[in-house]
GROMACS .gro file of C-alpha atoms in nm:
model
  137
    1UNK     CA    1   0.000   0.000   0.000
    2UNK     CA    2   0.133   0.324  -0.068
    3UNK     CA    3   0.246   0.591   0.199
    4UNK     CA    4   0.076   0.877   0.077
    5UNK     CA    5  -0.292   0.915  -0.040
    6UNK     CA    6  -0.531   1.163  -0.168
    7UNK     CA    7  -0.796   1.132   0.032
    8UNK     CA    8  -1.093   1.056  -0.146
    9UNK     CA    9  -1.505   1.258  -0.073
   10UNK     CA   10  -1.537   1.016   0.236
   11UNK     CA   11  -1.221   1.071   0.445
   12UNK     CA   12  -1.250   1.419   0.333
   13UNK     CA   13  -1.610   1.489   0.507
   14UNK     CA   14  -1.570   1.249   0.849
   15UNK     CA   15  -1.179   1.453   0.860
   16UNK     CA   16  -1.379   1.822   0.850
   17UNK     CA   17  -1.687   1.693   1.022
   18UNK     CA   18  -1.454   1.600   1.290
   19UNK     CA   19  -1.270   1.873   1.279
   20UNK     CA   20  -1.597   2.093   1.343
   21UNK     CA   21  -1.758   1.864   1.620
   22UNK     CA   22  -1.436   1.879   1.801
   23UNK     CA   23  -1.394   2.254   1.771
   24UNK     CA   24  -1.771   2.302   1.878
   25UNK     CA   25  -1.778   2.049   2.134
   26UNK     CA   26  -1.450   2.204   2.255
   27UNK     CA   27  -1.551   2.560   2.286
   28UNK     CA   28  -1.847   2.511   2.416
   29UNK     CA   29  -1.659   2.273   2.736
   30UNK     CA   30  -1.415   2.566   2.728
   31UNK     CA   31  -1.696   2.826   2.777
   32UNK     CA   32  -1.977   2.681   2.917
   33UNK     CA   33  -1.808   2.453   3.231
   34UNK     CA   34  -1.943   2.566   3.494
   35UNK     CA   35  -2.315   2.543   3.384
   36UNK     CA   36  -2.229   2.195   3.195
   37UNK     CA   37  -2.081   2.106   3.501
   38UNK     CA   38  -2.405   2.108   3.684
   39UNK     CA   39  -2.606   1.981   3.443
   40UNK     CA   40  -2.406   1.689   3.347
   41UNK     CA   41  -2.269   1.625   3.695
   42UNK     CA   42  -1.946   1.615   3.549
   43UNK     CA   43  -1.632   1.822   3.692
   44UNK     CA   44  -1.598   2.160   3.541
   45UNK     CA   45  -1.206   2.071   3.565
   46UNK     CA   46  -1.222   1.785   3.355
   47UNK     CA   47  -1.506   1.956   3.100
   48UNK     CA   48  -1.264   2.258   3.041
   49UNK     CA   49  -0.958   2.036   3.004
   50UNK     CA   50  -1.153   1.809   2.777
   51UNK     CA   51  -1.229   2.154   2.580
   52UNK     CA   52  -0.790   2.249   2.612
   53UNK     CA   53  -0.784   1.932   2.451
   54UNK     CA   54  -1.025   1.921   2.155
   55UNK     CA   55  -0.941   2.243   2.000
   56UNK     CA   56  -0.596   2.201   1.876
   57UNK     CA   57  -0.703   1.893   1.809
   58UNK     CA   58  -1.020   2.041   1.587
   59UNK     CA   59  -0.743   2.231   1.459
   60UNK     CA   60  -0.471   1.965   1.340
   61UNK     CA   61  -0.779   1.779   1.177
   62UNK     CA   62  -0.973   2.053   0.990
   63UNK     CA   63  -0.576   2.134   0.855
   64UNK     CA   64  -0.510   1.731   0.742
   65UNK     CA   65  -0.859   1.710   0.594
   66UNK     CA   66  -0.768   2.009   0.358
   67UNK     CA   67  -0.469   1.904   0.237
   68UNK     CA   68  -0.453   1.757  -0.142
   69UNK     CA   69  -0.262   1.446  -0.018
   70UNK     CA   70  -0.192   1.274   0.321
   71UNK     CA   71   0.011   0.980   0.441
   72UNK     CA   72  -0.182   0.699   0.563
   73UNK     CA   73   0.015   0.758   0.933
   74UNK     CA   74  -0.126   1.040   0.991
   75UNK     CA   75  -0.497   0.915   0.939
   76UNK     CA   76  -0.407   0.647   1.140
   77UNK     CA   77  -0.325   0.880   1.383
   78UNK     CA   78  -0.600   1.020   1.375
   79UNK     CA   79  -0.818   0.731   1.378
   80UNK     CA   80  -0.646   0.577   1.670
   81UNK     CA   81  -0.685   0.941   1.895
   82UNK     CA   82  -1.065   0.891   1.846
   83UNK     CA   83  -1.056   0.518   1.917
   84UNK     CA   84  -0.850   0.632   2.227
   85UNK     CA   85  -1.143   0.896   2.318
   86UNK     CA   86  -1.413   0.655   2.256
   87UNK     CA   87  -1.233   0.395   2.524
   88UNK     CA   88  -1.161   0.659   2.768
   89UNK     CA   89  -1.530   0.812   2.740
   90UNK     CA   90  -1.666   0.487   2.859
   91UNK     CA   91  -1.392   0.399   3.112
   92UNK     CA   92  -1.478   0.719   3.279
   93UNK     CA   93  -1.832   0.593   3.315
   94UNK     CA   94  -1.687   0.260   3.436
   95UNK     CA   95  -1.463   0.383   3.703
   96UNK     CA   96  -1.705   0.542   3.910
   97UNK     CA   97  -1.478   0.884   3.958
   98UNK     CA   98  -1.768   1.077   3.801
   99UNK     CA   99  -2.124   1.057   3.910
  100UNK     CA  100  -2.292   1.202   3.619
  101UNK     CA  101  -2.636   1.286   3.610
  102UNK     CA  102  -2.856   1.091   3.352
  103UNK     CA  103  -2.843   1.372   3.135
  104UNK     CA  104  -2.418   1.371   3.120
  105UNK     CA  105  -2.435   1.003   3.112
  106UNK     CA  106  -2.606   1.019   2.819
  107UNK     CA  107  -2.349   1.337   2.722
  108UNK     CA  108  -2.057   1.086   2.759
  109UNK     CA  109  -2.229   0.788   2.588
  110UNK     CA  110  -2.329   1.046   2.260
  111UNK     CA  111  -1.992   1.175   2.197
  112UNK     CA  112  -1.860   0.839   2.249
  113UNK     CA  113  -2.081   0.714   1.965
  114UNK     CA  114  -1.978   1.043   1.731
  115UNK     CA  115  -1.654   1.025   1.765
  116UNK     CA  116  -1.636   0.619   1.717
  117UNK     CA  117  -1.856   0.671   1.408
  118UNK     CA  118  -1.592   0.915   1.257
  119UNK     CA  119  -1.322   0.706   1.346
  120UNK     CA  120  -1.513   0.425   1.126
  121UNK     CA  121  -1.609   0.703   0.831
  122UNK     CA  122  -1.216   0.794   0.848
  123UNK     CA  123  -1.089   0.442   0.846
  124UNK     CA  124  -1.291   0.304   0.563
  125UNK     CA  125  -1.181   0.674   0.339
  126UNK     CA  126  -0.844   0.592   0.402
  127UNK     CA  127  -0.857   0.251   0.303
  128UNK     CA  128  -1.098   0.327  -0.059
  129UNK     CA  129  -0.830   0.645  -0.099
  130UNK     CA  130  -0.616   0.610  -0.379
  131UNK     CA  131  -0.244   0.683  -0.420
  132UNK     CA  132  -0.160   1.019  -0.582
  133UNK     CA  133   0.038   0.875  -0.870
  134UNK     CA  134  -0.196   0.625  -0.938
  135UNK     CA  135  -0.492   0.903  -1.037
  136UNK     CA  136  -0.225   1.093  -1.242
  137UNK     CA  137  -0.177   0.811  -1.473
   0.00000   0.00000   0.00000
């Protein structure tokens, strides 16, 4: 398989509709934590750092899902940061050092469920993307 690909309509989208779910999602937790915090029953600590964490992230994604060609390490970066989310979304459920309220429980579970199906949507792009030299020909 080659190194570098041009990503093809697919990888494109779930890269920028990543890329502006994170930023939202981020903002808003970097905004809004106190308020979230009580409605979710989740610590505004962790909310806002959640937020320090998703918008350079938003950031680095929205940039590799513009450019004309990417190498397949960097998607699978990418894919393996939201695999890494989804896990540690529902561990921090698991490990009962949160006591969320129904409503942030269902928060949690939500994001979890984005951010796994964009994983999927990015995985399957890179795979069906085709090698830059291989469209020139």
């Amino acid at each position: 398989m080659p190194n570098t690909i041009q990503p093809n309509a697919l990888l494109r989208g779930a890269l920028v509709g990543d890329a502006a779910a994170s930023g939202a999602t981020g903002l808003l937790l970097l905004t809004a934590a106190g308020p979230l915090s009580g409605l979710l029953g989740l610590p505004a600590e962790l909310l806002r750092f959640a937020g320090l964490i998703l918008v350079p992230y938003a950031v680095f994604v929205l940039w590799a899902g513009t450019r004309p060609s990417l190498r397949r390490g960097l998607v699978l970066t990418i894919v393996a940061l939201n695999a890494i989310w989804v896990v540690d979304s529902l561990a921090l459920l698991a490990s009962g050092w949160v006591t969320p309220t129904g409503l942030g429980t269902a928060f949690v579970i939500a994001q979890a469920l984005v951010v796994g199906v964009f994983a999927e949507a990015q995985f399957i792009g890179l795979r069906r993307s085709s090698a830059p030299h291989l469209l020139a020909a």
